[in-house]
Coordinates of C-alpha atoms in Angstrom, one line a residue:
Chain Y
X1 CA 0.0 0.0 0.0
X2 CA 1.1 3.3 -0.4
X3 CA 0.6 4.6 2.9
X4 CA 3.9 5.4 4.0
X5 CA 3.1 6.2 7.6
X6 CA 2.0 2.6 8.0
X7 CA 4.8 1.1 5.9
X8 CA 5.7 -2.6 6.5
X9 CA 8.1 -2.6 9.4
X10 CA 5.9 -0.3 11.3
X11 CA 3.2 -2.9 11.0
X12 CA 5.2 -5.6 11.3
X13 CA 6.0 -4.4 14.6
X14 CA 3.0 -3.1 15.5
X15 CA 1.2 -6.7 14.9
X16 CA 4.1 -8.5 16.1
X17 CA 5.9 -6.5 18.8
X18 CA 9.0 -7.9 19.6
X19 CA 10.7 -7.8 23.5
X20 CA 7.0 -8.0 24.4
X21 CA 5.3 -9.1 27.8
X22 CA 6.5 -9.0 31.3
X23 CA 9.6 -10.8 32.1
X24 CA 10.0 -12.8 35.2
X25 CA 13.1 -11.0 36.8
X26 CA 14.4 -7.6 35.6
X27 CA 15.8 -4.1 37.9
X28 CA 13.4 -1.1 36.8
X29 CA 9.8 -0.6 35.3
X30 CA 8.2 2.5 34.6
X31 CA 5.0 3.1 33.1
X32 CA 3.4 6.3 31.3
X33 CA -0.4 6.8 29.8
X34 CA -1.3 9.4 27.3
X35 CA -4.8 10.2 28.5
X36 CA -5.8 11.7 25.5
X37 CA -5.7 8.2 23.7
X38 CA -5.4 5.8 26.1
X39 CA -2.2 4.9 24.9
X40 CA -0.1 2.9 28.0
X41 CA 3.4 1.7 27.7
X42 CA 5.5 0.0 30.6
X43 CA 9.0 -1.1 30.3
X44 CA 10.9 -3.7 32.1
X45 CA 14.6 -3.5 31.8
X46 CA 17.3 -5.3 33.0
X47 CA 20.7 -3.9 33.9
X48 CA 24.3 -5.4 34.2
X49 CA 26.8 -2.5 35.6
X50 CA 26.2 0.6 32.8
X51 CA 24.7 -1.8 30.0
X52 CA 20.7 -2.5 29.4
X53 CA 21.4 -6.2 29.4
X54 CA 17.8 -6.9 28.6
X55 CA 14.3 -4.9 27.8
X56 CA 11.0 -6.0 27.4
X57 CA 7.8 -3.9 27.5
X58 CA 4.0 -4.3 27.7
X59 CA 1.2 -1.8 27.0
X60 CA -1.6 -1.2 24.8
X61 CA -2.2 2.0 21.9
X62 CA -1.9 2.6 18.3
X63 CA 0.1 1.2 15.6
X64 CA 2.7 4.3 16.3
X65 CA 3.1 3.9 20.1
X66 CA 3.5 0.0 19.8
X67 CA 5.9 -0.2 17.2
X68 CA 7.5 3.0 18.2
X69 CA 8.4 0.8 21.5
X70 CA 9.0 -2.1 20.0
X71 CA 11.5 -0.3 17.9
X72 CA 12.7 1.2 20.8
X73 CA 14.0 -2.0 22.9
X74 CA 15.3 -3.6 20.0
X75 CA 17.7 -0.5 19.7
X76 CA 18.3 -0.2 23.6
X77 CA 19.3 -3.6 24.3
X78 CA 23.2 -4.0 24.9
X79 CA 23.5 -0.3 25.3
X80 CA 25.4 1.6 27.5
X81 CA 22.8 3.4 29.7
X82 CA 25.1 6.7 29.8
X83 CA 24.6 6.2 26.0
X84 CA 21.0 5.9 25.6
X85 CA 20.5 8.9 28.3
X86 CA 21.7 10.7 25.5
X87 CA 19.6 9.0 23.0
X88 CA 17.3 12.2 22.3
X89 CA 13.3 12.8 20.9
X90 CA 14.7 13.7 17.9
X91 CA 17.0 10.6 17.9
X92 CA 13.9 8.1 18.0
X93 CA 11.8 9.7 15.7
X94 CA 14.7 9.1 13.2
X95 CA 14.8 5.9 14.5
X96 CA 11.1 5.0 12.9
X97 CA 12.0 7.0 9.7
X98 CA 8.7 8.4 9.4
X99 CA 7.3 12.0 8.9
X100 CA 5.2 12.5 12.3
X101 CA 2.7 15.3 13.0
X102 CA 3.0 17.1 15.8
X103 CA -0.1 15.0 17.4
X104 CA 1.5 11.8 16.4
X105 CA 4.5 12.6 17.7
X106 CA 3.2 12.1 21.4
X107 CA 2.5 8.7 20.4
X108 CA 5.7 8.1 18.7
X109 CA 7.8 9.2 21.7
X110 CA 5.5 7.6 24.9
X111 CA 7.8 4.5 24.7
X112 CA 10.9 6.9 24.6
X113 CA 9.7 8.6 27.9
X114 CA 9.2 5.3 30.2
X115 CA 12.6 4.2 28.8
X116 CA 14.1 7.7 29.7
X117 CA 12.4 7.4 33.6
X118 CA 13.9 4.3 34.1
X119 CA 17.4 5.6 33.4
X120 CA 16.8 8.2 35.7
Chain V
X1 CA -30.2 19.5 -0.4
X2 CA -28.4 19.3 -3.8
X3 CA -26.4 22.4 -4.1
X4 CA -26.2 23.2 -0.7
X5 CA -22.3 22.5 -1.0
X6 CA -21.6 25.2 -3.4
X7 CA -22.4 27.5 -1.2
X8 CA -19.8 26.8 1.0
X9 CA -16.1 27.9 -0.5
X10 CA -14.3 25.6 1.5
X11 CA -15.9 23.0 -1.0
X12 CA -13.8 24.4 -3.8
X13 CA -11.5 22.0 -3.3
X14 CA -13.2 19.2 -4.1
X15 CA -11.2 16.2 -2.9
X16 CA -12.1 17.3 0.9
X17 CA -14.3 14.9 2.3
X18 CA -15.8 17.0 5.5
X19 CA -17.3 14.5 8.2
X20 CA -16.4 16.6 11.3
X21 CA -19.7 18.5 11.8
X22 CA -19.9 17.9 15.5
X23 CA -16.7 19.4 16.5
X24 CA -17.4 22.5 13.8
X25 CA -19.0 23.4 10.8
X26 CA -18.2 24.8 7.6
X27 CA -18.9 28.5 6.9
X28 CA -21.3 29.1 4.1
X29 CA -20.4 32.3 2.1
X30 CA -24.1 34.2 3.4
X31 CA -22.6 33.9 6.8
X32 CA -18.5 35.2 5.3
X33 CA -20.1 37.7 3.3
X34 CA -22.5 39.2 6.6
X35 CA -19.4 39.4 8.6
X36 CA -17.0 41.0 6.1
X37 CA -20.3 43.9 5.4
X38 CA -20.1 44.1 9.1
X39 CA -16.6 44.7 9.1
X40 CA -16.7 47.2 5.9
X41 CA -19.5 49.2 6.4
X42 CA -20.9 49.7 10.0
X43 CA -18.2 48.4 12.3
X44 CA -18.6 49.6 16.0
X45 CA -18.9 49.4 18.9
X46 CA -22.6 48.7 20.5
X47 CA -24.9 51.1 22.7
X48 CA -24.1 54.8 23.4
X49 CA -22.4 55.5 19.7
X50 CA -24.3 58.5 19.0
X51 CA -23.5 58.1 15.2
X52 CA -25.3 56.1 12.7
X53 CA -23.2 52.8 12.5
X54 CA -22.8 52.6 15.8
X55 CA -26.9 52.5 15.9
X56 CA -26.8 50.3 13.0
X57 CA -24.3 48.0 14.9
X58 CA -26.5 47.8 18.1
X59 CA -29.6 46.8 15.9
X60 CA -28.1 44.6 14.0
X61 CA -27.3 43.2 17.5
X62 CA -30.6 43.3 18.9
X63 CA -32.0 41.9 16.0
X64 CA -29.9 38.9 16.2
X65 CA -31.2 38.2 19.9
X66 CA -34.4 38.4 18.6
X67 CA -33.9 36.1 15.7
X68 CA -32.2 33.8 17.9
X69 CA -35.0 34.1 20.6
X70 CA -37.3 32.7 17.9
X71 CA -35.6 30.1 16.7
X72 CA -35.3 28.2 19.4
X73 CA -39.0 29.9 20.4
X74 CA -37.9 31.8 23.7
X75 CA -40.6 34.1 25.1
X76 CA -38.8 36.9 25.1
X77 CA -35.5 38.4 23.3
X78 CA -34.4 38.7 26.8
X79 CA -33.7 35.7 27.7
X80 CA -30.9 35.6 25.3
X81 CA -27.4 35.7 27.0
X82 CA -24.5 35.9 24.5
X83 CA -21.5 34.3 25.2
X84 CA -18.3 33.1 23.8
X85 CA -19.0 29.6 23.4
X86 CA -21.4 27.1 25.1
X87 CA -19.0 25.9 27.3
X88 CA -18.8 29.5 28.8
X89 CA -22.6 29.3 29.0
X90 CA -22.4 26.5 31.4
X91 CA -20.5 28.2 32.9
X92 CA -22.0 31.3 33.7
X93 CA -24.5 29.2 35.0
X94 CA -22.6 27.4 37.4
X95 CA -20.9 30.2 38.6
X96 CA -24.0 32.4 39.4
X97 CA -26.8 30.0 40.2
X98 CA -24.9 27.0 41.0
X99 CA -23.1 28.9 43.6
X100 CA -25.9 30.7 45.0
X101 CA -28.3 27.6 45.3
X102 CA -26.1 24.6 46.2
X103 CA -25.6 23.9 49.4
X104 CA -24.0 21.2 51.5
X105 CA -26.1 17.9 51.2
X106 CA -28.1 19.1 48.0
X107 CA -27.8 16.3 45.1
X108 CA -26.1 17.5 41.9
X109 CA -27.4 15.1 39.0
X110 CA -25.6 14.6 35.5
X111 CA -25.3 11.6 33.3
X112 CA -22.8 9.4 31.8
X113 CA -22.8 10.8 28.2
X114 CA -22.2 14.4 28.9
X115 CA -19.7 16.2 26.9
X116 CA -17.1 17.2 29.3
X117 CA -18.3 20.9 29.2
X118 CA -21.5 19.9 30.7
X119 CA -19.9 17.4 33.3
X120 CA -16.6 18.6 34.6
X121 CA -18.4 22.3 35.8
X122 CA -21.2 20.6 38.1
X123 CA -18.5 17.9 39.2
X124 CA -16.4 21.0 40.7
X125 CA -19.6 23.0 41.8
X126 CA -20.5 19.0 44.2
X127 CA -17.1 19.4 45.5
X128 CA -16.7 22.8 46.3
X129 CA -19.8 22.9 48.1
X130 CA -20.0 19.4 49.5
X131 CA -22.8 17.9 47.4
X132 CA -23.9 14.9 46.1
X133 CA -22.5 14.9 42.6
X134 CA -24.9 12.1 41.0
X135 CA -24.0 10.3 37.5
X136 CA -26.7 8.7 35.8
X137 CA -26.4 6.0 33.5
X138 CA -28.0 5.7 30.5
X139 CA -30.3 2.2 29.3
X140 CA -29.2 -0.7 27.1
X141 CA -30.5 1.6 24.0
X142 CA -28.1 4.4 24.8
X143 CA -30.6 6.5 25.8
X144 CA -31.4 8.1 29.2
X145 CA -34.6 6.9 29.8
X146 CA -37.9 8.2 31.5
X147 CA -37.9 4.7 33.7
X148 CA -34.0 6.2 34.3
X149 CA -35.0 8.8 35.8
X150 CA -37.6 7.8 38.0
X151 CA -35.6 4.8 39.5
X152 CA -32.7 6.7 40.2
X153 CA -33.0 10.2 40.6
X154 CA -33.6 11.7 44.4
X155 CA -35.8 14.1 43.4
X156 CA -36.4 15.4 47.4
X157 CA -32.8 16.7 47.6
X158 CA -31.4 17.2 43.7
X159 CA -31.2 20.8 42.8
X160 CA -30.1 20.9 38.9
X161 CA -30.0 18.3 36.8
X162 CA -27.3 18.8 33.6
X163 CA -28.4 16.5 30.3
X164 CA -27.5 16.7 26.8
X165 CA -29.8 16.8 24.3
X166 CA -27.9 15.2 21.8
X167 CA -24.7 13.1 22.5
X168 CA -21.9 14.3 20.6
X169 CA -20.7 10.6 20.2
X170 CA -23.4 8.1 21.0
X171 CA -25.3 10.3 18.5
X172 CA -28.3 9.8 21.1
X173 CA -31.4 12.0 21.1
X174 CA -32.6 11.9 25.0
X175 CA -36.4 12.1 25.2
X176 CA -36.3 15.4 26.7
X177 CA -39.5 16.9 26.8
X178 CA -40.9 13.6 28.6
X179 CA -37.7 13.9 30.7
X180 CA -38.4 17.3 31.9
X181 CA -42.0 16.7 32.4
X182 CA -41.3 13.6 34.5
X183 CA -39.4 16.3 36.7
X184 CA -41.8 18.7 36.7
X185 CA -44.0 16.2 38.3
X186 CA -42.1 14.7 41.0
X187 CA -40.5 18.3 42.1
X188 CA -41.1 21.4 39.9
X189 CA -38.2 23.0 42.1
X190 CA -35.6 21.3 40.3
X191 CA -33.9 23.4 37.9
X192 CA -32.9 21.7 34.5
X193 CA -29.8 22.9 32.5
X194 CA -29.9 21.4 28.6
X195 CA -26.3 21.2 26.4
X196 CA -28.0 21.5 22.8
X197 CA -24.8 22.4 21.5
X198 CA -25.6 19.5 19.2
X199 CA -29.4 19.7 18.7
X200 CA -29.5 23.8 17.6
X201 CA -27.9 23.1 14.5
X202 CA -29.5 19.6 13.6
X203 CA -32.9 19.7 13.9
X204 CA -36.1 22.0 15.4
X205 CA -35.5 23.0 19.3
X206 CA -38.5 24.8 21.7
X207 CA -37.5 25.5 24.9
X208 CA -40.8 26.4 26.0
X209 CA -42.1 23.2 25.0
X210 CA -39.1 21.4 26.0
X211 CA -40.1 23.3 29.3
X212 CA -35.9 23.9 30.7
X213 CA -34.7 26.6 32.5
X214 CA -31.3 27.0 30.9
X215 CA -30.1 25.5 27.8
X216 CA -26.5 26.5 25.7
X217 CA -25.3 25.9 22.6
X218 CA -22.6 27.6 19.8
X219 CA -22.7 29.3 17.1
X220 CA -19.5 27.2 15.2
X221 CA -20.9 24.4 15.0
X222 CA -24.0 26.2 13.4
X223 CA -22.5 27.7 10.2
X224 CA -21.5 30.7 12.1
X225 CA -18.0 32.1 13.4
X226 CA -16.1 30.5 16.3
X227 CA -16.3 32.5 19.9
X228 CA -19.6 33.2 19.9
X229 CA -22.2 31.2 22.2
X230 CA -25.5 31.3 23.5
X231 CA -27.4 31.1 27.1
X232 CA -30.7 30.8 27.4
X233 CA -32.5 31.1 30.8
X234 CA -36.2 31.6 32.1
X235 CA -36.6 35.1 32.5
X236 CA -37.0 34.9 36.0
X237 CA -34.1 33.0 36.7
X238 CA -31.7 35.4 35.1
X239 CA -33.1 38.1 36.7
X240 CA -32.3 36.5 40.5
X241 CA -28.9 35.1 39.6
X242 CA -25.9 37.8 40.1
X243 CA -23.7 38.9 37.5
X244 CA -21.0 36.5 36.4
X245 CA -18.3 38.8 34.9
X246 CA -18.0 42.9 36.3
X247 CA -17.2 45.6 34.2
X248 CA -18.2 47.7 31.1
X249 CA -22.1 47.7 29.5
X250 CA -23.5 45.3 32.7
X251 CA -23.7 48.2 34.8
X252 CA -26.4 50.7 35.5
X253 CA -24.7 53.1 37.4
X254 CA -21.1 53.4 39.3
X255 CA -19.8 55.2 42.5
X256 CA -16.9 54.9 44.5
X257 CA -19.2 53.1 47.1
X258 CA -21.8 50.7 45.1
X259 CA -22.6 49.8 41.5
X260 CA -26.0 48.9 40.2
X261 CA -26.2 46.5 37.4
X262 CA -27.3 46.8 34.1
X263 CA -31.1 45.0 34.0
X264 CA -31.8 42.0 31.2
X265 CA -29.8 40.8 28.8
X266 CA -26.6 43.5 29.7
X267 CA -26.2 42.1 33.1
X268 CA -24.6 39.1 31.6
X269 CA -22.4 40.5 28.9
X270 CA -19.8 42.6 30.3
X271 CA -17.5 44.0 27.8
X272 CA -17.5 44.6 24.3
X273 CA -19.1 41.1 22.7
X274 CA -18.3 39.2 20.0
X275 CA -20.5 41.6 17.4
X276 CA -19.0 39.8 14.4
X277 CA -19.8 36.8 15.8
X278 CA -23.3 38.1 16.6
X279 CA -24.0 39.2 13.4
X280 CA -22.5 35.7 11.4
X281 CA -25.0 33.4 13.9
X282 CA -28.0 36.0 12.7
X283 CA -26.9 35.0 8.8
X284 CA -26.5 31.5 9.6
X285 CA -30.1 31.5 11.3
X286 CA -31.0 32.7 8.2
X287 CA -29.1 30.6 6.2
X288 CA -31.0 27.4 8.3
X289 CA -34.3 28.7 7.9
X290 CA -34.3 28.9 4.3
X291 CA -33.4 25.3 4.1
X292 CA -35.6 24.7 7.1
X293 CA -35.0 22.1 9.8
X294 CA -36.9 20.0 9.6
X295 CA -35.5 19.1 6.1
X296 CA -32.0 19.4 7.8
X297 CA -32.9 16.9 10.2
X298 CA -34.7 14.5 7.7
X299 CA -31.4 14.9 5.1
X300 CA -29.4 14.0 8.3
X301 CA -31.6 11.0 9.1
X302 CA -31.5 9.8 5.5
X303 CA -27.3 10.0 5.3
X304 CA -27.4 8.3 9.1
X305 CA -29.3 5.4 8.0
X306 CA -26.9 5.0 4.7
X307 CA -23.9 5.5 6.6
X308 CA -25.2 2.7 9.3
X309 CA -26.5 0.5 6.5
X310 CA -22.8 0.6 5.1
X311 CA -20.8 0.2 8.0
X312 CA -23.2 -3.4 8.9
X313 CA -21.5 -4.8 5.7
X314 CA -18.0 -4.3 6.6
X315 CA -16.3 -6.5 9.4
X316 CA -14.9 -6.1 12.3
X317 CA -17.1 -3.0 12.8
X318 CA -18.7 -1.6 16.4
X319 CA -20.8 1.2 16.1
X320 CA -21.9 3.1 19.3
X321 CA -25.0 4.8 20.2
X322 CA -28.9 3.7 19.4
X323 CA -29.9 1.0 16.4
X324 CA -33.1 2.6 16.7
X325 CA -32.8 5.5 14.0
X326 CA -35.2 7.2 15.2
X327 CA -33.5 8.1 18.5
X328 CA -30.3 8.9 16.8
X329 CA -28.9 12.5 15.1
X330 CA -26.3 12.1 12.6
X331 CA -23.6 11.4 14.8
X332 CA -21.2 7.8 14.1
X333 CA -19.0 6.6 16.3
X334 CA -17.2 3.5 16.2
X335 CA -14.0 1.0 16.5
X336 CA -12.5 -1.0 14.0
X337 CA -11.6 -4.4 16.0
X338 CA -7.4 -4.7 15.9
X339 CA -7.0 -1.2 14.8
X340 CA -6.3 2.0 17.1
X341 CA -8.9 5.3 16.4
X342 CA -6.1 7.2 15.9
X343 CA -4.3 5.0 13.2
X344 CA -8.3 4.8 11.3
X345 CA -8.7 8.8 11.4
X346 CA -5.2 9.3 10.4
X347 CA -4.9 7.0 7.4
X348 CA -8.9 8.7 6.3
X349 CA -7.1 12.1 7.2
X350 CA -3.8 11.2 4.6
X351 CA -7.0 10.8 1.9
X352 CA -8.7 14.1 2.8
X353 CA -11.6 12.2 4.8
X354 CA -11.9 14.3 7.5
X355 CA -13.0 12.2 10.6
X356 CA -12.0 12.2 14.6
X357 CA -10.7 9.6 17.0
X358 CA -9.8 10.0 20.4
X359 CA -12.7 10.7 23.6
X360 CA -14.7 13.4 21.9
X361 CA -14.7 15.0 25.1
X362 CA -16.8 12.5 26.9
X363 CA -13.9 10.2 29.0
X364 CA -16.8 8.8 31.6
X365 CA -18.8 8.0 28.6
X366 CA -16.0 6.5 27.2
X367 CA -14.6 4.6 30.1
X368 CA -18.6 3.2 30.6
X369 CA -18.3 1.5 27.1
X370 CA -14.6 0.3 28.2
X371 CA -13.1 1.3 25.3
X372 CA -9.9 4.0 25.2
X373 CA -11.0 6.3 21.9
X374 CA -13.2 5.8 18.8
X375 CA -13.7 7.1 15.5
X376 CA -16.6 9.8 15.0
X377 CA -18.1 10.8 11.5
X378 CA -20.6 13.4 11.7
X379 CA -22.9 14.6 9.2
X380 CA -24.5 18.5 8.3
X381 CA -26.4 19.6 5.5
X382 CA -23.5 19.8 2.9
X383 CA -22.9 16.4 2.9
X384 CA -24.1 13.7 0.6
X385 CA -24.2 9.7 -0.1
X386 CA -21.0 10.3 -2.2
X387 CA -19.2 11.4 0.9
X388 CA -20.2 8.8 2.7
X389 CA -19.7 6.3 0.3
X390 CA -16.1 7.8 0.0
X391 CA -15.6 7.3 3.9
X392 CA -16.6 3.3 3.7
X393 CA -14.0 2.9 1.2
X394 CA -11.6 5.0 3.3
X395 CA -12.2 2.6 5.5
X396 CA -12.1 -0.9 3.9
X397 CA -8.9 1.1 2.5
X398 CA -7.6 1.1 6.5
X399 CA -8.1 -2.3 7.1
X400 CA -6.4 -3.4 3.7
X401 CA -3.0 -1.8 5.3
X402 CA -3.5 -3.6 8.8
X403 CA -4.6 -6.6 6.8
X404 CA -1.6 -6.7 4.8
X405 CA 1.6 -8.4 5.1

């Protein structure tokens, strides 16, 4: 199709999220809600001295939010947590190389917020 | 109806498919061209210009009160309060009234389907003032019901009751007139406040025979201009209530030690009003009449029943709000089952159909049918079947991109 918002790997991810579900052990969770659609993202992550050894998250929302966190832990996992503390808004919305309205952009960046909490 | 869209420029560009109607309308150019001669030839400001387009201004302004009071068949031009929007109508009520008669132990009674402009100022009036702030659900037809009402309201200690005409996503015309009666019976004290924000524009409204005290609606979503709205209230009422905002044209006379106010409507508009506003809902009356509304409310029906009809042969579909047509306004709101609202109105948007996802304003009503957003289409008199018929392939178009791999 030639909606390029929804291109394939967005969907791919959206209908099969990877790193998805709780995981038995892992260090810090955070969760965030965007009341305006109901969108709810929580991340799980595990840490190993500065590195994200693993990531999972869970949540509910549109096709943008879920593969925008989906996206997100398959990029975060083996970083350096100094590193991704860096990793800005700006940095993630390149990382879904997609043009985002400014609405959409909440959606695209709620899985980028919980991640940023946890490295708090 | 065929021609009607013509008359709007916004229409010149063709590919727009406008399904929106309940959030605003589009302008026709009657209602552009009455503001801009407003604008070029007797722009002023109302009362005390001793000039001639000052007078012309503050007739024209008049005359719009009274055109207004007769459309929705108030007794008296008087009991026409302009405001800047419905939700300031509210409001105003709230602030004077509310205040003044709520007390400690009273019973403050809304319902589940309130818009949150009719919800969220009576919620903070129960809390301030330590009443009972009472939500009442509505019946397996989406309706608030008459049996509703009797089961479950306290009518000994409820003060107001705040109910919404039409539902600006269920798409639900409440039975008010038998409503209001049914209150009038059990206690004629209890004051009734109407949001027909979305009944004004769609179909014939009579507040006397509707028999409510106060009832608000806007001018946008109307065919006129944004930032103007419109209170009405029983004469009576109005005249006990206290002011709601000091200063300029409300008062009758100043001192250093009191003010008098301004009597009927000019207590309630302090400072210079929105006269272009004013004069683009008298055009759009206008504009309404010719057409008439009944005729708007049939075409509205007719596009309702098409755009249901439709939406029953597509899968995966859930449609909100009555089955029973005849207890529904041309309001559609629904989910598409494995797809978010917002991916549905966004992929419509990218092809020019406009539509809305999200709460439409109405998170208890939303929460109550458990579902986090929806998708609303919403009709007026400038649409047609080819609009719709454009919005169902919008969006079998949607679920081709979810559906594909």
């Amino acid at each position: 199709m030639d909606n390029y918002l929804y291109r394939e790997e967005i969907l791919d991810h959206y209908k099969d999220p990877h790193n998805f579900g709780k995981p038995h052990t892992f260090d810090i969770s955070s969760m965030q809600y965007n009341p305006f659609c109901g969108d709810e993202i929580e991340l799980f992550v595990s840490t190993e001295d500065d590195t994200v050894r693993d990531i999972h998250f869970k949540g509910k929302g549109c096709a943008i939010s879920l593969a925008a966190a989906s996206m997100l832990t398959d990029f975060a996992k083996g970083k350096k947590k100094t590193a991704l503390t860096k990793f800005s808004q700006h940095d993630m919305l390149d990382l879904l190389e997609i043009e985002l309205s400014e609405t959409r952009k909440k959606c695209a960046l709620l899985g980028w917020a919980v991640l940023q909490d946890c490295l708090k | 109806m065929k021609d009607i869209k013509k008359q709007f420029p916004i229409f010149q560009n063709r590919q727009l498919i406008y399904l929106d109607s309940a959030a605003t309308s589009q302008k026709p150019v009657m209602v552009l061209d009455a503001v801009r001669a407003y604008y070029e030839s007797y722009n002023a400001n109302i009362h005390r210009g001793l000039y001639p387009i000052a007078e012309q201004a503050t007739k024209k302004v008049e005359e719009v009160r009274q055109k207004v009071a007769k459309f929705i068949n108030a007794r008296r031009p008087e009991e026409i309060i302009f405001t800047k929007s419905a939700t300031e109508a509210v409001n105003l009520v709230m602030y004077t009234w509310g205040r003044e008669n709520i007390d400690q132990g009273d019973i403050v009674v809304t319902t589940i389907m309130e818009h949150h402009s009719n919800f969220v100022p009576w919620q903070q009036l129960a809390k301030e003032k330590g009443a009972k702030f009472h939500v009442l659900d509505m019946d397996e037809n989406s309706q608030i019901s008459i049996l509703n009402f009797q089961a479950n309201i306290n009518f000994k200690k409820t003060k107001i009751i705040a109910i919404t005409y039409i539902s600006n996503m269920l798409g639900t015309i409440n039975p008010l007139k038998e409503l209001i009666a049914t209150v009038r019976k059990e206690n004629p004290e209890i004051v009734v406040i109407v949001d027909a924000a979305q009944a004004v524009p769609h179909k014939p409204v009579d507040v006397q025979a509707l028999d409510c005290d106060f009832l608000v609606f806007s001018g946008h979503k109307m065919l006129a201009e944004t930032g103007i709205g419109v209170l009405y209230a029983k004469k009576e009422l109005l005249e006990a209530m206290p002011p709601f905002l000091y200063g300029g044209d409300m008062i009758r006379e100043v001192a250093i030690e009191k003010t008098t106010f301004a009597g009927l409507p000019n207590k309630f508009e302090a400072g210079t009003i929105n006269i272009a506003g004013i004069v683009s809902l008298g055009a759009a009356i206008d504009f309404l009449n010719a057409i008439g509304m009944d005729r708007i409310q049939e075409h509205e029906k007719t596009l309702t029943k098409y755009c249901m009809e439709a939406l029953q042969n597509v899968d995966g579909i859930t449609v909100f709000g009555p089955r029973d047509l005849l207890a529904r306004s041309g309001v559609v709101s629904f989910t598409i089952d494995g797809i978010h609202p917002h991916d549905a109105a966004q992929i419509l948007g990218d092809m020019n159909i406009c539509v809305r996802s999200g709460h439409h304003c109405t998170m208890p009503l939303h929460t109550r049918l458990g579902v986090p957003a929806s998708t609303r289409a919403s009709f007026y008199i400038y649409n047609d079947e080819q609009d719709i018929d454009a919005f169902i392939s919008g969006i079998k178009k949607v679920k081709k991109i979810f559906q594909s791999k």
